[in-house]
Amino acid sequence: MEKGLESSRKEIEQLKTWIAESDQIVFFGGAGVSTESNIPDFRSEDGLYRQEYAYPPEVILSHTFYRKNPEEFFRFYRAKMIYPKAEPNPAHVALAALERQGKLKSVITQNIDGLHQKAGSRTVWELHGSVLRNYCEECGKEYGVAFIMNSKSIPRCSCGGIVKPDVVLYEECLDQEVLNHAVADISGAEVLIVGGTSLSVYPAAGLIDYYKGSKLVLINRDATPRDQEADLVIRENIGKVLSHCVDVNI
């Protein structure tokens, strides 16, 4: 057992056994999955919510603010929401390996960074969209992330329309098709691994209510409101835990 994981030895070995015995695993993850890739989360001590801005991040990232103050929205968005140099970390790599092995049915993520796909995962349900996709609100033309990064002020399409990131802002609804897939996969999972999320953002956090099995695993450095409902709670670094449980070379 790797140093630093000793306190959760029993729980981690149990998770390793469950993973070995199952081919119906679903992973549901949040911002904590990407912090090891140097992408800050929102609610931790160093998260965006604890930094000082003219407006709180949850206000800037709202649909209302986007409509009323698009120039300020995009200034914040470019500076704090896009991390083009980020690379997949051991958690992303382990999950991609589980999918290759036919054990992981899907990844359901609240993240918008595209790192699961970059690591090799194919079935990824992005609840909050992706910074990698952008579209003109007038004509629907699609643009990559480089267009947003390299644009000045408000990014505009060749037709003159605003190019909006394909991310779900506060006050906006989740994509119903993505939500349906997530619910179906969680409902049919034998093992549901929830990692790197505070389980405090709804409706995403409510998805675990659809799990019908008896192997609910929560991996998070801090306590969550759902710890009492879990069959395993592991308070450790998610990348280290999954690296110990998954042979990525298979």
Short mmCIF file of C-alpha atoms in Angstrom, two decimals:
data_model
loop_
_atom_site.label_atom_id
_atom_site.label_comp_id
_atom_site.label_asym_id
_atom_site.label_seq_id
_atom_site.Cartn_x
_atom_site.Cartn_y
_atom_site.Cartn_z
CA MET A 1 0.00 0.00 0.00
CA GLU A 2 1.41 3.38 -1.04
CA LYS A 3 2.45 5.72 1.74
CA GLY A 4 -0.31 8.21 2.43
CA LEU A 5 -3.09 5.69 1.85
CA GLU A 6 -2.52 3.69 5.03
CA SER A 7 -5.45 5.23 6.91
CA SER A 8 -7.90 3.85 4.34
CA ARG A 9 -6.17 0.52 3.62
CA LYS A 10 -9.22 -1.64 4.40
CA GLU A 11 -11.63 0.49 2.35
CA ILE A 12 -9.28 0.74 -0.64
CA GLU A 13 -8.73 -3.02 -0.71
CA GLN A 14 -12.50 -3.49 -0.60
CA LEU A 15 -12.91 -1.14 -3.57
CA LYS A 16 -10.20 -3.02 -5.45
CA THR A 17 -12.10 -6.26 -4.91
CA TRP A 18 -15.41 -4.77 -6.05
CA ILE A 19 -13.77 -3.41 -9.20
CA ALA A 20 -12.21 -6.80 -9.96
CA GLU A 21 -15.54 -8.56 -9.55
CA SER A 22 -17.72 -6.17 -11.57
CA ASP A 23 -18.22 -5.24 -15.20
CA GLN A 24 -21.04 -2.79 -14.51
CA ILE A 25 -19.18 0.13 -12.93
CA VAL A 26 -20.18 3.76 -13.33
CA PHE A 27 -18.07 6.71 -12.21
CA PHE A 28 -19.61 10.04 -11.25
CA GLY A 29 -17.07 12.81 -10.70
CA GLY A 30 -16.71 16.48 -9.93
CA ALA A 31 -14.06 19.18 -9.80
CA GLY A 32 -11.85 17.21 -7.41
CA VAL A 33 -11.04 14.80 -10.23
CA SER A 34 -9.25 17.58 -12.13
CA THR A 35 -7.48 19.38 -9.28
CA GLU A 36 -4.53 16.99 -9.72
CA SER A 37 -4.28 18.41 -13.24
CA ASN A 38 -3.87 21.88 -11.66
CA ILE A 39 -7.40 22.98 -12.48
CA PRO A 40 -8.81 24.67 -9.36
CA ASP A 41 -12.18 23.67 -7.98
CA PHE A 42 -14.78 26.10 -6.66
CA ARG A 43 -15.34 25.36 -3.00
CA SER A 44 -12.02 24.28 -1.47
CA GLU A 45 -9.79 26.62 0.51
CA ASP A 46 -8.05 27.79 -2.67
CA GLY A 47 -11.10 27.49 -4.92
CA LEU A 48 -12.61 30.18 -7.10
CA TYR A 49 -15.35 30.96 -4.59
CA ARG A 50 -12.74 32.08 -2.05
CA GLN A 51 -10.94 34.44 -4.41
CA GLU A 52 -11.73 38.12 -4.74
CA TYR A 53 -13.49 39.48 -7.81
CA ALA A 54 -15.76 42.42 -8.52
CA TYR A 55 -18.59 39.87 -8.64
CA PRO A 56 -18.80 36.39 -7.08
CA PRO A 57 -17.95 33.63 -9.60
CA GLU A 58 -21.44 32.12 -9.31
CA VAL A 59 -22.86 35.49 -10.41
CA ILE A 60 -20.44 35.91 -13.31
CA LEU A 61 -21.17 32.37 -14.48
CA SER A 62 -24.92 32.90 -14.54
CA HIS A 63 -27.10 33.21 -17.63
CA THR A 64 -28.33 36.62 -16.46
CA PHE A 65 -24.80 38.01 -16.09
CA TYR A 66 -23.78 36.54 -19.45
CA ARG A 67 -26.62 38.41 -21.12
CA LYS A 68 -26.16 41.70 -19.27
CA ASN A 69 -22.35 41.84 -19.05
CA PRO A 70 -20.93 39.62 -21.80
CA GLU A 71 -17.60 41.44 -21.98
CA GLU A 72 -16.91 40.91 -18.26
CA PHE A 73 -18.19 37.34 -18.51
CA PHE A 74 -15.71 36.47 -21.25
CA ARG A 75 -12.84 38.23 -19.46
CA PHE A 76 -13.42 35.99 -16.42
CA TYR A 77 -14.14 32.93 -18.56
CA ARG A 78 -10.86 33.15 -20.49
CA ALA A 79 -8.84 33.74 -17.33
CA LYS A 80 -10.43 31.19 -14.99
CA MET A 81 -12.35 28.53 -16.91
CA ILE A 82 -9.99 27.47 -19.72
CA TYR A 83 -6.82 25.50 -19.00
CA PRO A 84 -5.36 24.52 -22.40
CA LYS A 85 -2.14 23.09 -20.93
CA ALA A 86 -3.90 20.75 -18.48
CA GLU A 87 -3.18 17.06 -18.94
CA PRO A 88 -5.04 13.98 -17.66
CA ASN A 89 -3.94 12.81 -14.22
CA PRO A 90 -3.84 9.27 -12.73
CA ALA A 91 -7.60 9.35 -12.02
CA HIS A 92 -8.45 10.04 -15.67
CA VAL A 93 -5.96 7.41 -16.83
CA ALA A 94 -7.30 4.74 -14.46
CA LEU A 95 -10.91 5.33 -15.54
CA ALA A 96 -9.96 5.12 -19.22
CA ALA A 97 -8.20 1.82 -18.48
CA LEU A 98 -11.31 0.44 -16.75
CA GLU A 99 -13.38 1.26 -19.82
CA ARG A 100 -10.86 -0.49 -22.11
CA GLN A 101 -11.07 -3.54 -19.86
CA GLY A 102 -14.86 -3.65 -20.31
CA LYS A 103 -15.53 -2.95 -16.64
CA LEU A 104 -16.57 0.72 -16.69
CA LYS A 105 -19.84 1.51 -18.44
CA SER A 106 -19.49 5.29 -18.42
CA VAL A 107 -18.08 8.39 -16.81
CA ILE A 108 -20.56 11.01 -15.69
CA THR A 109 -18.81 14.29 -15.04
CA GLN A 110 -19.60 17.76 -13.79
CA ASN A 111 -16.32 18.99 -15.26
CA ILE A 112 -16.04 20.93 -18.50
CA ASP A 113 -12.34 20.42 -19.27
CA GLY A 114 -12.50 17.41 -21.61
CA LEU A 115 -9.71 15.58 -19.77
CA HIS A 116 -11.58 12.28 -19.54
CA GLN A 117 -11.74 12.10 -23.34
CA LYS A 118 -8.13 13.23 -23.61
CA ALA A 119 -7.15 10.29 -21.40
CA GLY A 120 -9.00 7.90 -23.69
CA SER A 121 -12.47 7.56 -22.18
CA ARG A 122 -15.15 7.21 -24.84
CA THR A 123 -18.48 7.14 -23.04
CA VAL A 124 -18.50 10.40 -21.09
CA TRP A 125 -21.70 12.18 -20.12
CA GLU A 126 -20.80 15.84 -19.59
CA LEU A 127 -23.54 17.24 -17.36
CA HIS A 128 -22.26 20.80 -17.59
CA GLY A 129 -20.96 20.80 -21.15
CA SER A 130 -17.41 21.46 -22.35
CA VAL A 131 -15.11 24.43 -22.93
CA LEU A 132 -13.88 22.62 -26.05
CA ARG A 133 -17.20 23.23 -27.84
CA ASN A 134 -18.52 26.66 -28.75
CA TYR A 135 -21.25 27.77 -31.10
CA CYS A 136 -22.69 30.90 -32.69
CA GLU A 137 -26.01 31.80 -31.11
CA GLU A 138 -27.25 33.19 -34.43
CA CYS A 139 -26.25 30.68 -37.13
CA GLY A 140 -25.07 27.71 -35.07
CA LYS A 141 -21.55 27.59 -36.55
CA GLU A 142 -19.20 25.63 -34.31
CA TYR A 143 -15.86 26.87 -32.99
CA GLY A 144 -12.99 25.31 -31.04
CA VAL A 145 -11.59 26.53 -27.76
CA ALA A 146 -8.72 28.35 -29.48
CA PHE A 147 -11.20 30.72 -31.09
CA ILE A 148 -12.46 31.82 -27.67
CA MET A 149 -8.98 32.08 -26.20
CA ASN A 150 -7.64 34.18 -29.06
CA SER A 151 -10.66 36.43 -29.42
CA LYS A 152 -10.85 39.91 -27.97
CA SER A 153 -13.68 41.18 -25.80
CA ILE A 154 -16.87 39.41 -26.95
CA PRO A 155 -16.12 36.58 -29.44
CA ARG A 156 -18.21 36.93 -32.55
CA CYS A 157 -18.96 34.67 -35.47
CA SER A 158 -18.35 35.66 -39.08
CA CYS A 159 -22.11 36.33 -39.22
CA GLY A 160 -21.86 38.75 -36.29
CA GLY A 161 -23.49 36.56 -33.64
CA ILE A 162 -21.96 35.94 -30.22
CA VAL A 163 -20.04 32.67 -29.95
CA LYS A 164 -21.18 31.07 -26.68
CA PRO A 165 -19.29 28.30 -24.87
CA ASP A 166 -21.25 25.05 -24.79
CA VAL A 167 -21.29 25.03 -20.99
CA VAL A 168 -24.27 25.05 -18.65
CA LEU A 169 -24.39 28.34 -16.78
CA TYR A 170 -26.21 28.93 -13.52
CA GLU A 171 -29.95 29.39 -14.26
CA GLU A 172 -29.68 27.17 -17.35
CA CYS A 173 -31.08 23.64 -17.59
CA LEU A 174 -28.98 20.53 -18.04
CA ASP A 175 -29.16 18.82 -21.42
CA GLN A 176 -32.06 16.37 -21.13
CA GLU A 177 -30.52 13.72 -23.36
CA VAL A 178 -27.27 13.72 -21.38
CA LEU A 179 -29.25 13.61 -18.15
CA ASN A 180 -31.30 10.64 -19.38
CA HIS A 181 -28.16 8.67 -20.25
CA ALA A 182 -26.65 9.45 -16.85
CA VAL A 183 -29.77 8.34 -14.99
CA ALA A 184 -30.00 5.12 -17.01
CA ASP A 185 -26.36 4.21 -16.40
CA ILE A 186 -26.51 4.96 -12.67
CA SER A 187 -29.74 2.98 -12.34
CA GLY A 188 -28.12 -0.08 -13.92
CA ALA A 189 -24.76 0.13 -12.17
CA GLU A 190 -23.50 -2.62 -9.91
CA VAL A 191 -20.78 -0.39 -8.46
CA LEU A 192 -21.19 3.40 -8.39
CA ILE A 193 -17.99 5.29 -7.62
CA VAL A 194 -18.50 8.96 -6.77
CA GLY A 195 -15.31 10.99 -6.60
CA GLY A 196 -14.07 14.53 -6.23
CA THR A 197 -17.43 16.16 -5.65
CA SER A 198 -19.00 17.87 -2.64
CA LEU A 199 -22.42 16.59 -3.77
CA SER A 200 -23.87 20.02 -3.07
CA VAL A 201 -24.74 21.19 -6.60
CA TYR A 202 -28.19 20.15 -7.81
CA PRO A 203 -29.65 18.67 -9.89
CA ALA A 204 -26.37 16.82 -10.57
CA ALA A 205 -25.87 15.75 -6.94
CA GLY A 206 -29.33 14.19 -6.90
CA LEU A 207 -28.35 11.68 -9.58
CA ILE A 208 -27.00 9.22 -7.02
CA ASP A 209 -30.58 8.79 -5.78
CA TYR A 210 -31.16 6.66 -8.88
CA TYR A 211 -28.58 4.10 -7.79
CA LYS A 212 -30.26 0.84 -6.78
CA GLY A 213 -27.24 -1.24 -5.80
CA SER A 214 -25.33 -1.87 -2.59
CA LYS A 215 -21.84 -0.77 -3.59
CA LEU A 216 -21.89 3.02 -3.42
CA VAL A 217 -18.36 4.36 -3.01
CA LEU A 218 -17.56 7.98 -2.11
CA ILE A 219 -13.96 9.13 -2.63
CA ASN A 220 -13.43 12.70 -1.47
CA ARG A 221 -10.91 14.47 0.72
CA ASP A 222 -13.68 16.19 2.68
CA ALA A 223 -16.96 14.95 4.13
CA THR A 224 -20.08 15.14 1.95
CA PRO A 225 -23.79 15.31 2.86
CA ARG A 226 -24.20 11.76 1.53
CA ASP A 227 -21.44 9.97 3.46
CA GLN A 228 -23.93 8.18 5.71
CA GLU A 229 -25.60 6.60 2.70
CA ALA A 230 -22.41 5.19 1.21
CA ASP A 231 -21.23 1.60 1.52
CA LEU A 232 -17.62 2.77 1.37
CA VAL A 233 -16.19 6.20 2.20
CA ILE A 234 -12.56 6.85 1.30
CA ARG A 235 -11.05 10.18 2.39
CA GLU A 236 -8.00 10.13 0.17
CA ASN A 237 -6.55 11.50 -3.05
CA ILE A 238 -8.72 10.08 -5.82
CA GLY A 239 -5.88 9.60 -8.30
CA LYS A 240 -3.85 7.56 -5.82
CA VAL A 241 -6.85 5.46 -4.83
CA LEU A 242 -7.82 4.57 -8.39
CA SER A 243 -4.19 3.97 -9.38
CA HIS A 244 -3.90 1.43 -6.60
CA CYS A 245 -7.14 -0.31 -7.61
CA VAL A 246 -6.69 -0.37 -11.39
CA ASP A 247 -3.97 -1.94 -13.52
CA VAL A 248 -3.64 0.66 -16.27
CA ASN A 249 -1.34 -1.56 -18.36
CA ILE A 250 -4.01 -4.13 -19.20
#
